[in-house]
Each structure stands twice: as C-alpha cells, then as structure tokens.
XYZ file of C-alpha atoms in Angstrom:
666
model
C 20.851 -25.622 49.284
C 20.282 -26.277 45.608
C 20.648 -23.246 43.378
C 17.533 -22.187 41.434
C 17.482 -22.291 37.605
C 18.047 -18.892 35.990
C 15.173 -17.745 33.749
C 15.877 -16.713 30.159
C 15.137 -13.001 29.800
C 12.238 -12.214 27.474
C 13.292 -11.065 24.048
C 12.672 -7.344 23.558
C 10.439 -6.915 20.531
C 11.082 -4.246 17.912
C 9.076 -1.018 18.131
C 9.172 1.189 15.060
C 9.826 4.746 16.261
C 9.292 6.088 12.696
C 5.733 4.700 12.606
C 4.719 4.321 16.249
C 1.609 2.679 17.667
C -0.001 6.085 18.170
C -2.735 8.247 16.658
C -0.126 9.955 14.460
C 0.202 6.722 12.462
C -3.566 6.273 12.216
C -4.783 9.770 11.366
C -3.652 12.667 9.219
C -6.530 15.143 9.362
C -9.376 13.292 11.103
C -11.427 14.075 7.977
C -12.704 10.544 7.286
C -15.241 8.314 9.081
C -12.271 6.548 10.651
C -12.024 9.400 13.169
C -15.061 8.142 15.115
C -13.049 5.101 16.272
C -10.168 7.190 17.602
C -10.750 6.341 21.255
C -11.412 2.643 20.659
C -8.471 1.478 18.530
C -5.700 -0.444 20.280
C -2.476 -1.953 18.928
C -1.727 -5.669 19.224
C 0.831 -8.080 17.870
C -0.433 -11.155 15.970
C 0.306 -13.549 18.847
C -1.937 -11.332 21.013
C -4.742 -11.635 18.457
C -4.713 -15.396 17.825
C -2.978 -18.532 19.149
C -0.916 -19.566 16.097
C -0.334 -16.669 13.669
C 1.205 -17.374 10.286
C 2.468 -15.088 7.554
C 1.237 -16.974 4.463
C -1.473 -19.651 4.181
C -1.128 -23.147 2.774
C -4.389 -22.717 0.860
C -4.371 -19.577 -1.375
C -8.080 -18.989 -0.704
C -7.330 -18.579 3.006
C -5.215 -15.529 2.132
C -7.996 -13.857 0.142
C -8.310 -10.134 0.897
C -11.083 -8.702 3.056
C -11.659 -5.010 3.699
C -12.139 -3.605 7.186
C -13.067 -0.127 8.407
C -10.520 1.603 6.190
C -11.635 2.847 2.755
C -8.715 1.247 0.909
C -10.508 -1.180 -1.433
C -8.272 0.199 -4.222
C -5.159 -1.016 -2.417
C -6.670 -4.400 -1.487
C -7.699 -5.070 -5.090
C -4.086 -4.498 -6.133
C -2.919 -6.862 -3.368
C -4.927 -9.615 -5.063
C -2.403 -9.426 -7.942
C 0.246 -10.796 -5.577
C -1.887 -13.879 -4.949
C -2.053 -14.715 -8.656
C 1.724 -15.050 -9.049
C 4.053 -16.097 -6.229
C 7.091 -14.302 -7.728
C 5.230 -10.987 -7.320
C 4.491 -11.745 -3.671
C 8.132 -12.722 -3.082
C 9.214 -9.381 -4.563
C 7.062 -7.481 -2.058
C 7.542 -9.880 0.862
C 11.140 -11.136 0.564
C 11.424 -14.827 1.561
C 13.052 -15.627 4.861
C 10.839 -13.471 7.075
C 10.752 -14.692 10.693
C 7.830 -16.703 11.987
C 6.211 -15.997 15.326
C 7.267 -19.444 16.507
C 10.932 -18.945 15.514
C 13.740 -18.341 18.000
C 14.905 -15.301 16.003
C 11.486 -13.632 15.938
C 11.796 -10.052 17.173
C 8.628 -8.378 15.895
C 10.285 -6.875 12.789
C 9.204 -7.420 9.179
C 10.461 -6.028 5.879
C 8.412 -5.243 2.772
C 9.402 -3.752 -0.574
C 7.297 -1.010 -2.205
C 8.105 0.349 -5.679
C 8.476 4.112 -5.449
C 9.349 6.442 -8.322
C 11.688 4.086 -10.148
C 13.155 1.832 -7.487
C 12.191 -0.779 -4.901
C 12.216 0.780 -1.444
C 12.639 -1.420 1.643
C 10.098 -0.592 4.348
C 10.721 -1.911 7.850
C 7.781 -2.177 10.252
C 6.965 -3.716 13.594
C 3.998 -6.101 13.771
C 1.778 -4.079 16.098
C -1.561 -3.811 14.263
C -4.654 -1.637 14.869
C -7.501 -3.577 16.516
C -11.035 -3.063 17.769
C -12.295 -5.313 20.553
C -9.297 -7.574 20.084
C -9.768 -8.138 16.312
C -8.079 -6.499 13.343
C -10.040 -3.383 12.416
C -8.522 -2.828 8.976
C -7.649 -5.378 6.293
C -7.574 -9.081 7.087
C -7.310 -12.347 5.227
C -10.094 -14.879 4.839
C -8.421 -16.784 7.681
C -7.803 -14.261 10.426
C -4.652 -16.010 11.622
C -2.911 -15.168 8.286
C -1.111 -11.806 8.470
C 0.667 -11.024 5.178
C -2.085 -8.595 4.164
C -2.405 -6.449 7.330
C 1.392 -6.258 7.563
C 1.676 -5.122 3.941
C -1.129 -2.618 4.526
C 0.840 -1.221 7.468
C 3.989 -0.872 5.347
C 1.975 0.936 2.649
C 0.434 3.222 5.277
C 3.932 4.029 6.540
C 5.016 5.010 3.021
C 1.978 7.309 2.755
C 2.362 8.781 6.250
C -0.716 7.309 7.952
C -3.517 4.777 7.574
C -5.963 7.603 6.919
C -3.966 8.610 3.851
C -5.022 5.288 2.316
C -8.663 6.363 2.378
C -9.582 6.594 -1.339
C -7.208 6.039 -4.236
C -6.722 4.429 -7.634
C -6.259 0.692 -8.109
C -3.820 1.532 -10.923
C -1.512 3.446 -8.559
C -1.372 0.635 -6.008
C -0.757 -1.932 -8.769
C 2.276 0.024 -9.931
C 3.563 0.365 -6.359
C 3.264 -3.378 -5.706
C 4.608 -4.651 -9.047
C 6.654 -1.830 -10.637
C 4.551 -2.455 -13.743
C 2.069 -0.355 -15.731
C -1.686 -0.349 -15.301
C -4.403 0.684 -17.746
C -7.828 2.076 -16.919
C -10.619 1.377 -19.418
C -13.675 3.611 -19.212
C -16.518 1.207 -19.973
C -19.048 3.964 -20.565
C -16.813 5.641 -23.162
C -16.305 2.307 -24.915
C -20.029 1.629 -25.006
C -20.773 5.226 -25.972
C -18.434 4.962 -28.949
C -19.425 1.484 -30.117
C -22.754 0.702 -28.480
C -23.396 -2.998 -28.993
C -22.410 -2.855 -32.656
C -19.161 -4.664 -32.003
C -21.198 -7.476 -30.482
C -21.625 -8.990 -33.897
C -19.685 -12.243 -33.714
C -22.005 -14.662 -31.969
C -22.848 -12.372 -29.058
C -19.254 -11.442 -28.255
C -18.304 -8.054 -26.890
C -14.741 -7.011 -27.633
C -13.979 -5.574 -24.168
C -15.056 -8.697 -22.285
C -13.328 -10.852 -24.927
C -10.059 -9.111 -24.006
C -10.702 -9.702 -20.313
C -11.357 -13.382 -20.982
C -7.967 -13.662 -22.713
C -6.148 -11.813 -19.912
C -7.787 -13.359 -16.843
C -4.962 -15.805 -16.007
C -2.112 -13.392 -16.766
C -2.855 -10.311 -14.723
C -5.099 -8.700 -12.158
C -8.397 -7.279 -13.409
C -10.322 -4.900 -11.184
C -13.627 -3.145 -11.830
C -15.032 -0.038 -10.171
C -18.369 1.645 -9.589
C -17.986 5.405 -9.701
C -21.639 6.412 -9.911
C -24.424 4.013 -8.963
C -27.281 3.447 -11.389
C -30.537 5.171 -10.300
C -32.476 2.922 -7.961
C -29.686 0.314 -7.695
C -27.226 0.916 -4.871
C -26.287 -2.722 -4.291
C -22.714 -2.262 -5.527
C -22.173 1.023 -3.681
C -20.274 3.911 -5.223
C -16.596 4.739 -5.481
C -15.914 1.098 -4.698
C -13.483 -1.298 -6.380
C -13.985 -5.029 -6.952
C -11.825 -7.898 -8.240
C -12.685 -9.856 -11.381
C -11.622 -13.278 -10.109
C -12.708 -15.352 -13.126
C -14.454 -15.313 -16.503
C -16.262 -18.319 -17.953
C -17.755 -18.857 -21.397
C -20.874 -21.024 -21.540
C -23.434 -22.033 -24.146
C -27.103 -21.833 -23.299
C -29.470 -24.666 -24.029
C -30.768 -22.507 -26.891
C -27.266 -22.268 -28.399
C -26.483 -18.695 -27.226
C -22.963 -17.774 -26.114
C -22.967 -16.558 -22.491
C -19.969 -14.876 -20.847
C -20.086 -14.849 -17.036
C -17.750 -12.862 -14.779
C -17.048 -13.860 -11.188
C -16.729 -10.731 -9.061
C -15.128 -10.575 -5.613
C -16.199 -7.831 -3.235
C -13.400 -6.799 -0.815
C -16.099 -6.145 1.781
C -16.383 -9.936 2.001
C -20.114 -10.053 1.350
C -22.238 -10.558 -1.723
C -24.023 -7.413 -2.804
C -25.501 -8.256 -6.204
C -28.999 -9.606 -6.717
C -28.968 -9.964 -10.494
C -30.133 -12.765 -12.778
C -27.125 -14.961 -11.936
C -27.341 -14.833 -8.156
C -27.848 -18.112 -6.376
C -31.378 -19.130 -7.294
C -31.571 -16.473 -10.022
C -33.395 -16.902 -13.333
C -30.201 -16.789 -15.382
C -29.223 -20.325 -14.385
C -32.301 -21.730 -16.117
C -30.513 -21.091 -19.423
C -27.690 -23.588 -18.759
C -27.376 -27.225 -17.788
C -27.883 -27.992 -14.054
C -24.389 -29.510 -13.877
C -22.830 -26.217 -15.021
C -24.953 -24.278 -12.539
C -23.825 -26.536 -9.718
C -20.162 -26.313 -10.724
C -20.060 -22.527 -10.991
C -22.021 -21.855 -7.815
C -19.750 -24.236 -5.893
C -16.754 -22.094 -6.880
C -18.105 -19.010 -5.114
C -16.227 -17.973 -2.007
C -17.378 -15.491 0.593
C -18.076 -12.126 -1.055
C -18.169 -13.480 -4.638
C -21.006 -13.505 -7.170
C -21.560 -14.137 -10.890
C -22.711 -11.550 -13.471
C -23.374 -11.777 -17.191
C -21.395 -9.417 -19.416
C -24.383 -7.168 -20.172
C -24.969 -6.686 -16.439
C -21.257 -6.083 -15.939
C -20.991 -3.431 -18.657
C -24.128 -1.725 -17.428
C -23.308 -1.634 -13.712
C -19.560 -0.946 -13.693
C -17.904 2.239 -14.931
C -14.243 1.325 -15.188
C -11.865 -1.602 -15.486
C -8.235 -1.503 -14.311
C -5.736 -4.016 -15.708
C -2.130 -4.450 -14.655
C 0.502 -5.401 -17.220
C 1.789 -8.931 -16.509
C 5.306 -9.190 -15.075
C 7.439 -12.205 -15.980
C 9.630 -14.046 -13.461
C 12.607 -12.262 -15.011
C 11.008 -8.912 -14.118
C 9.967 -7.846 -17.631
C 6.599 -6.416 -18.598
C 4.391 -8.275 -21.045
C 2.123 -6.499 -23.532
C -1.600 -6.606 -22.805
C -2.312 -6.554 -26.531
C 0.239 -8.791 -28.249
C 1.580 -10.783 -25.255
C 5.091 -9.890 -26.418
C 7.701 -9.407 -23.701
C 8.817 -5.783 -23.353
C 12.290 -6.904 -22.367
C 14.061 -3.555 -22.833
C 13.382 -0.807 -20.291
C 14.810 2.646 -19.649
C 13.881 5.441 -17.234
C 14.946 9.058 -16.729
C 13.741 11.703 -14.254
C 12.606 15.167 -15.308
C 10.973 18.298 -13.945
C 8.698 21.133 -14.957
C 10.223 24.355 -13.622
C 8.131 27.563 -13.809
C 9.730 30.146 -16.080
C 12.089 27.567 -17.567
C 10.628 24.207 -18.514
C 6.936 24.382 -17.560
C 5.579 25.288 -20.970
C 2.097 23.844 -20.548
C 0.089 22.030 -23.210
C 0.181 22.481 -26.988
C -2.320 25.329 -26.694
C 0.495 27.477 -25.292
C 3.129 29.180 -27.409
C 5.800 28.174 -24.862
C 5.066 24.439 -25.280
C 8.543 23.893 -26.874
C 10.105 24.834 -23.524
C 8.871 21.612 -21.880
C 11.386 18.867 -21.015
C 12.281 16.854 -24.120
C 13.785 13.401 -24.512
C 15.464 11.558 -27.347
C 14.100 8.109 -27.910
C 16.118 5.960 -30.303
C 14.905 2.609 -31.601
C 17.235 0.237 -33.421
C 14.517 -2.092 -34.745
C 10.740 -2.118 -35.266
C 9.251 -2.340 -31.780
C 6.140 -2.282 -29.697
C 6.766 0.550 -27.242
C 5.092 1.782 -24.058
C 6.123 5.238 -22.856
C 4.852 6.453 -19.469
C 5.054 9.688 -17.467
C 4.879 9.080 -13.717
C 4.357 12.153 -11.509
C 5.979 12.470 -8.117
C 3.052 13.325 -5.814
C 2.975 16.439 -3.693
C 0.604 16.909 -0.798
C -1.664 19.937 -1.166
C -1.173 22.773 1.290
C -4.167 23.985 3.289
C -4.475 27.056 1.036
C -4.364 24.954 -2.123
C -7.050 22.638 -0.749
C -9.347 25.560 0.028
C -8.853 26.959 -3.479
C -9.505 23.528 -4.983
C -12.714 23.079 -3.007
C -14.038 26.542 -3.942
C -13.216 26.119 -7.659
C -14.536 22.598 -8.162
C -18.238 21.838 -8.728
C -17.641 18.191 -7.736
C -16.714 16.779 -4.305
C -12.998 16.997 -3.612
C -11.046 14.324 -1.748
C -9.125 16.252 0.904
C -6.621 13.400 1.169
C -5.792 13.484 -2.556
C -2.299 14.210 -3.710
C -1.499 17.280 -5.759
C -1.365 15.812 -9.257
C -1.263 17.994 -12.348
C -3.139 17.283 -15.557
C -0.402 15.610 -17.609
C -0.051 14.570 -21.256
C 2.608 13.033 -23.492
C 3.333 13.459 -27.206
C 5.922 11.827 -29.483
C 7.261 13.099 -32.828
C 9.365 11.220 -35.381
C 12.424 13.178 -36.548
C 14.785 12.394 -39.404
C 17.863 13.718 -37.646
C 18.839 15.367 -34.418
C 19.356 18.870 -35.814
C 15.760 20.004 -36.165
C 13.677 23.168 -36.199
C 11.836 22.714 -32.939
C 8.703 24.839 -33.602
C 8.346 23.305 -37.072
C 8.521 19.778 -35.645
C 6.181 20.517 -32.738
C 3.597 22.267 -34.938
C 3.242 19.084 -37.020
C 0.957 16.257 -35.866
C 2.723 13.859 -33.472
C 3.018 10.177 -34.350
C 1.496 9.352 -30.946
C -0.088 11.311 -28.133
C -2.435 11.034 -25.169
C -6.000 11.953 -26.085
C -6.088 14.567 -23.320
C -4.199 15.784 -20.284
C -5.344 13.682 -17.323
C -5.185 14.213 -13.563
C -3.675 10.765 -13.131
C -0.460 9.871 -11.350
C 0.771 8.133 -14.501
C -0.225 8.486 -18.155
C 1.181 6.345 -20.927
C 1.153 5.579 -24.632
C 1.410 2.284 -26.449
C 2.451 2.339 -30.105
C 4.259 0.425 -32.837
C 7.319 2.418 -33.925
C 9.788 1.978 -36.755
C 13.568 2.360 -36.214
C 14.883 5.900 -35.840
C 14.876 8.957 -33.589
C 11.830 10.235 -31.753
C 11.219 13.333 -29.666
C 9.109 12.700 -26.535
C 7.606 15.741 -24.788
C 5.761 15.313 -21.460
C 3.735 18.364 -20.464
C 1.278 19.691 -17.922
C -1.957 21.240 -19.171
C -1.339 24.610 -17.501
C 1.938 26.426 -17.981
C 4.240 27.501 -15.160
C 3.126 24.777 -12.751
C 5.961 22.900 -11.017
C 6.327 19.153 -10.866
C 8.714 16.231 -11.008
C 8.244 13.118 -13.101
C 9.840 9.878 -14.234
C 9.748 9.018 -17.938
C 9.640 5.233 -18.400
C 10.065 3.375 -21.684
C 9.381 -0.339 -22.242
C 10.078 -1.882 -25.637
C 10.262 -5.219 -27.422
C 13.392 -4.011 -29.259
C 16.585 -2.288 -28.177
C 15.976 1.292 -27.117
C 18.029 4.190 -25.759
C 16.714 7.197 -23.863
C 18.466 10.503 -23.288
C 17.673 14.058 -22.285
C 17.630 16.806 -24.911
C 19.960 19.365 -23.429
C 19.636 23.025 -24.357
C 22.607 24.721 -26.012
C 21.416 28.186 -24.966
C 21.307 28.960 -21.280
C 18.801 31.351 -19.741
C 16.525 31.657 -22.760
C 13.114 33.076 -22.070
C 10.189 30.810 -22.819
C 8.750 33.536 -25.045
C 11.619 33.162 -27.515
C 10.102 29.870 -28.623
C 7.358 31.776 -30.473
C 7.587 31.605 -34.261
C 9.555 34.638 -35.415
C 8.066 37.388 -37.550
C 5.677 40.325 -37.435
C 2.262 39.720 -35.879
C -1.037 41.505 -36.456
C -3.360 41.394 -33.452
C -7.124 41.846 -33.220
C -9.071 41.798 -29.944
C -12.765 40.884 -29.813
C -14.838 41.524 -26.683
C -17.836 39.445 -25.724
C -19.974 38.113 -22.908
C -21.967 35.064 -21.840
C -25.512 35.900 -20.675
C -27.847 33.343 -19.102
C -30.693 32.419 -21.425
C -29.114 34.370 -24.305
C -25.449 33.797 -25.145
C -24.333 31.289 -22.472
C -24.848 28.037 -24.337
C -22.185 25.953 -22.582
C -20.022 23.274 -24.196
C -20.831 21.066 -27.195
C -22.256 18.484 -24.788
C -25.402 20.642 -24.567
C -28.090 21.351 -27.164
C -27.863 25.054 -26.291
C -24.268 25.270 -27.615
C -25.234 27.250 -30.802
C -26.354 30.157 -28.596
C -22.722 30.974 -27.735
C -21.028 34.064 -29.224
C -19.757 33.313 -32.743
C -16.868 35.673 -33.597
C -15.642 35.876 -37.214
C -12.070 36.322 -38.403
C -10.236 35.667 -41.643
C -6.823 34.656 -42.937
C -5.928 36.778 -46.012
C -4.538 35.364 -49.219
C -0.784 34.914 -49.523
C 1.716 32.254 -50.566
C 0.581 29.684 -48.029
C -0.870 28.976 -44.589
C -0.275 31.404 -41.750
C 0.393 30.928 -38.073
C -2.522 32.161 -35.964
C -2.580 32.262 -32.188
C -6.057 32.377 -30.646
C -6.308 33.300 -26.961
C -9.451 33.354 -24.810
C -9.263 35.285 -21.534
C -12.090 35.577 -19.041
C -12.294 38.813 -17.042
C -11.791 37.813 -13.410
C -8.964 37.272 -10.982
C -7.383 33.828 -10.588
C -8.611 33.733 -6.987
C -12.114 34.857 -7.986
C -14.844 32.380 -7.072
C -16.508 33.214 -10.410
C -13.687 31.609 -12.409
C -15.392 29.325 -14.959
C -14.009 26.392 -16.953
C -13.493 27.852 -20.449
C -12.503 26.619 -23.904
C -13.201 27.332 -27.555
C -13.760 25.731 -30.950
C -12.876 27.101 -34.384
C -15.114 26.426 -37.386
C -14.161 27.040 -41.013
C -16.816 28.824 -43.059
C -17.293 27.108 -46.449
C -16.526 29.163 -49.550
C -19.662 31.105 -50.423
C -21.166 30.284 -47.016
C -20.527 33.624 -45.335
C -24.270 34.114 -44.897
C -24.792 30.606 -43.497
C -26.794 30.468 -40.297
C -24.475 30.222 -37.286
C -26.599 27.487 -35.727
C -26.163 25.143 -38.683
C -22.434 25.883 -38.878
C -21.957 25.059 -35.192
C -23.663 21.688 -35.594
C -20.762 20.595 -37.821
C -17.431 19.241 -36.552
C -15.009 22.050 -35.591
C -11.762 22.470 -37.495
C -9.793 22.666 -34.242
C -10.508 22.954 -30.555
C -9.039 24.206 -27.319
C -10.631 21.767 -24.891
C -11.196 20.251 -22.353
C -12.611 23.312 -20.613
C -10.346 24.373 -17.772
C -10.638 26.474 -14.612
C -8.091 29.049 -15.714
C -8.070 32.709 -16.668
C -6.631 32.131 -20.131
C -6.462 29.360 -22.726
C -4.564 29.606 -25.995
C -3.928 27.642 -29.172
C -1.243 28.188 -31.820
C -2.300 26.790 -35.186
C -1.512 26.916 -38.890
C -4.518 28.084 -40.950
C -4.962 28.367 -44.682
C -6.630 31.299 -46.436
C -10.313 31.583 -45.642
C -12.998 32.730 -43.231
C -13.362 31.263 -39.744
C -15.491 31.627 -36.647
C -14.247 31.145 -33.108
C -16.827 30.127 -30.520
C -15.744 30.707 -26.889
C -17.766 28.851 -24.271
C -18.011 27.897 -20.623
C -18.447 24.224 -19.832
C -21.930 24.553 -18.319
C -24.709 26.613 -19.931
C -26.269 29.703 -18.343
C -23.170 30.845 -16.449
C -22.397 34.506 -16.948
C -19.120 36.271 -17.626
C -17.211 38.551 -19.956
C -14.202 37.704 -22.077
C -11.698 38.849 -24.684
C -10.621 36.802 -27.692
C -7.237 37.810 -29.103
C -6.395 36.680 -32.618
C -2.733 37.186 -33.571
C -1.832 36.468 -37.219
C 1.740 36.323 -38.490
C 1.980 38.475 -41.590
C 5.304 37.386 -43.013
C 6.928 34.047 -43.892
C 10.244 34.433 -42.140
C 11.906 31.049 -41.528
C 11.448 29.406 -38.154
C 14.400 29.040 -35.812
C 14.431 27.126 -32.588
C 15.748 28.529 -29.332
C 17.499 25.164 -28.877
C 20.168 23.610 -31.038
C 18.977 20.051 -30.902
C 21.649 18.960 -33.310
C 24.467 19.238 -30.800
C 26.131 16.108 -29.496
C 24.135 14.863 -26.547
C 25.246 12.844 -23.586
C 23.244 9.603 -23.602
C 22.173 8.871 -20.040
C 20.981 5.266 -19.938
C 19.397 3.795 -16.836
C 19.164 0.162 -15.889
C 15.810 -1.462 -16.489
C 13.577 -0.691 -13.528
C 11.806 -4.057 -13.688
C 14.388 -6.329 -12.125
C 13.809 -8.971 -9.524
C-alpha cells in the first residue's frame, strides 16, 4: 500500500498577550460613543478581511487616510505626514516587514513610536477590530492596504487602549510619529491682532503665504474648535489635512489663493463658493477649473483663503525632518543640525517653584545653555503625561466651566523663559527679576511648549516652570540649533534649602486690604468685559528712597481649595500719574496696566514679585467672569531696605556638563 503524503502543519500565528484581542484593548472607561459597539466588534487578520492584503500601496493615493468609528482624526492627520516623505514612513514602519504571502509571515509586525526622547519599538499582532467583516476604525482609501490600521493599533497599544485615542492634539501625534516639533497657530488670534491690514500686498495674507511656502515640506493640518453659528458643515473639534495650496489669477486680475482640504471622514462637507459647480469658479479660466476639480479625491474640497480663515480656528504645522534626521526651521529653512536633550522634574517642596508670580520661582529646575556661535535656536519643554485619578477627574469637572475630556492626560500649565548671563557666577534673584531674552507668552496646558529665537554666543539660563507651585511633573528639555550648542543641568551647591530662602533678603513691611466682589456692584470680571472698571480699586504707594523697591502683591480668595465656589482670579496694577490722585478710577482702568498677574486661574492664591519705583499705584483684583461673588484679601509686602541680593544657589561652581546625543537620528 502506498504511503500517504504528510501534510505541513499550519504555522501558528503570533498573538500579542500584552494587547490581546479583547475588550480591555478596545475600552478604557466606556465613556465614549464607541461603547455602543461593544457587543458587535470582532477581531480579524487582514487575510480574513480581503483576498490579497498588502502593507503599502503602489499608488500613494490608495494609502490615503480615512477615519472610522474612532474619534482619532488628530492621529490620522499626523499619519498623513508619513505619506509626504518616505523616509518618515520607513522610520515608523521599518523596511523588511513580512508580507501575508511570504513563507516567514507569522502575524507579527513592528512599529516605532517616538516617546519622551527615544524611538520605542512596539510589537503587535495583526488582529484588527471589525464590524460586519470590515475594519471599524481607520482604513486606507484602498481597503486591502493595511499600514494605517496596523500603525493605529500600535499607537493604541502605547496609549493603553483604542478608546484612549478618542480626542487629542494633532501636534502631539506629529511629534510621536516624527520626533520633531509641531507649532499650533491660532487663526482667530492672528486675525484679531492684524485684521486684514496685513493683506496689503496684492491681496496676500501673511499666514496663508507662509502655508503656501511650506506646503511641500511638511504636514499642515487645520482644525475646527467651535463651529460658526448656522454653519455646522465642518463639524466641531475636528481636524482636517491641508493637502495643497494653489495661487491663481482671476480674469479681473485679482490674486486668488485656494486651499485643498482633505476630510479624514472621507466625505466632502463644505458647500462654499468653490465647491463643484460653485460660483467661485466663474472667476477663473475654465481650463483651471477643470484641472483643479480633477485633482479632488474622495473627501477633498477647495476653499478660498478668506473662507479658510473664517471657518477654521487653528493650524498645526510639523517641522520638516531631513533624511539625516535633523529638523529644519519653519521660518528660515535652515537645518537645525545640532540637538541636545536632558530630563528634569518638578518636585513639590524642592523644585516646583511655579510661575514668575511666585517668590519661589528661582527654585525651579534650571539649565545652562551655551552657544559657541550666532544661532537660530528652538528650545522645547515636553511633559511626561500622567493619567488623572478618579478623584482628580471629579475635581477637574466640578471646577471647570467648560466640558472636560475624561480621557485627557494630566498635563500642567507649563512655560519656559531664557535669560542671558555674562558668567556662570550670578545672583539668581537679580537675574530672574530682569526681563528674559525669550519666554512663552503664557503658561499653556499643552504637552509641549517651545520657543524659537535668534541668540548670540554665550551662556543662557533656561528655566521651565509650571504655572502653579508645588505641582509634580517630569519633563524633557530639548534644544535644536543651527550652531554648536551644549546643555547641562544647573546643580545646587546647597542641599536641603527651603524654597522660601529664595526670597530677596531684607526687612518687609506688609499691608493687608480686604475686599469683596458683589454681583451688579463690584464684580466686573476681567478686562475682556466692559464692566471691568466696576471692580475694587485698592490704592497703595511706594515711598521715596534711593531707588526702586521690591513689592510682592498677593491676592487670596476666601474659600477652601476643594470648595466648588473657587473662582479663576487675577489682578492688574495701574500706576497713578503724578498729580492724578483724584483721577476717576474708571478712566484709569481703561488705560494699559503697568503689570499683570494673569491669566486668571482656579487657585486660592496668586502672587507677583515686582520692582516698583516711587509713586502711587492701584491694584485691581478680579474674577474672570463678571457678576460672580466672593471675598478676598490683597497683601502688599514692600521691602524697606536695600540689602544686597544673594542667591540660595552658587551658580558659579564648576558644573558637570551632561550632553546627550541628538534625539533626531534615523
């Protein structure tokens, strides 16, 4: 009898036990609309979804991103950056991945995600969430192309679940996928500051001019945060991709700038003048109309710049990354070929000094930055995220007047300031009381804040800080420069010093002023409101002496930190002109303040240390919104001698330079 042929055993496919095909990988809190599909989602491998799956398409358009049931448009917009430059895609998806038709295929894929200073390898299996046999989350234009859903799965694994990808910032995902920097431009602030006055050169608008120059170098995304009244076509809290910009001339000789917008939903949602068949096309030659409309893919539409600036709230732009792994300036196109990075931490009671309003600001982590030649420099502070506890989330929801994303990470409001110093042995309070050479305009609840500046050779002191003092956090300080740069930590010579010792020395005279905000009477709100002059206006003076005096102004509202009546508070200080002591308070408060302690914050106490010359002043404490009631105390502490200032730290000691390799390497 002839022996039968032995069958080859089926290859056992990889199953990722760290991110299993279970609800634990899909959901974190069941707090999003995704929860309604809990019973219907199944997991399938690509060869169970289509006949001939492939990782990457031959035609780039076939790999275009499309959003599914998951609210991760922010991540998908960042993924579009990988399609613009193949070396970025190869960094995230290392070449040599197995194909489903290969003998060595085992259901395992590897991606790289940039996390807090280094590229982290993420291994996944290729089981993907499906509904009715089709991918239910992200997919490519051709549904047999799988680079995008696999990368989405790797990103979900890094974050702990798919549901944790519901809502986020395009800028954060861009950094995670490229290791670069990303800028967010608030279009409404730009227009509010300039109006259309900078549209003076033949109909050009400076913001869109910059986008036109950058379109081929980097990803540009635009977002709608709040829909215009009566126009909900673009949705809200939704991110789009600016896939092209084209400059045309109308038949009447007018310059027209059109932007091609891609909607990750994969459908057109704009019915403006430049839709197909719209009136806008009557301004240009039929051949141009035909050419531009033929370029539109599924989910794309054209808008003119005025429509764009009116309908969108924000633009996010990623810094280009060269094939060598270096960042390229958005402004000068110079290569920032020198990079350094160092970790740091804010430790309550030691190095969490808060913002410059606080007397313990000098206790914050400090870094030496040394430049050997004139350079364009970008300095960034990247926070390590912490998930909020249940108690923190409840407190956040009760304290915030706006909707709170329960999946958001616990980011602090962070700022960064840089001072130029002549030498390393410095008087710290004297240096930090002077204006910095560069600084963030405010402390922002962003994962990463950064500065761009032109700096001359020499030593600089960089101080990252949180807005509130004594809040913990970890961060990575990153520096990118066109010239050679070194970065090192300023190490304290004195161990165990109390943060209070950083106060300027001397004898202090303190005055306390009580007051209240009453609805309809003395609760005028912030300077954004016409009722601001109704706020309490408390006078104080700086007596004559040999020079300016240090004054610390502190505003404290009378309620517990856990009290639901905690209001966002701040204050402004106005200088009374000589001979203007009898000036009406309303007219004084319409002028620009001499100094401010803003933005208004949900905290029991805000403070500002300042140097004031002889004269009469008025401090105006306020809540952010008008007609909210509360009581408060303003404490004004004036130093009454001129004793020299000494720092708690001897910054002149020899420091160990800790230099890190550039983080942008391929």
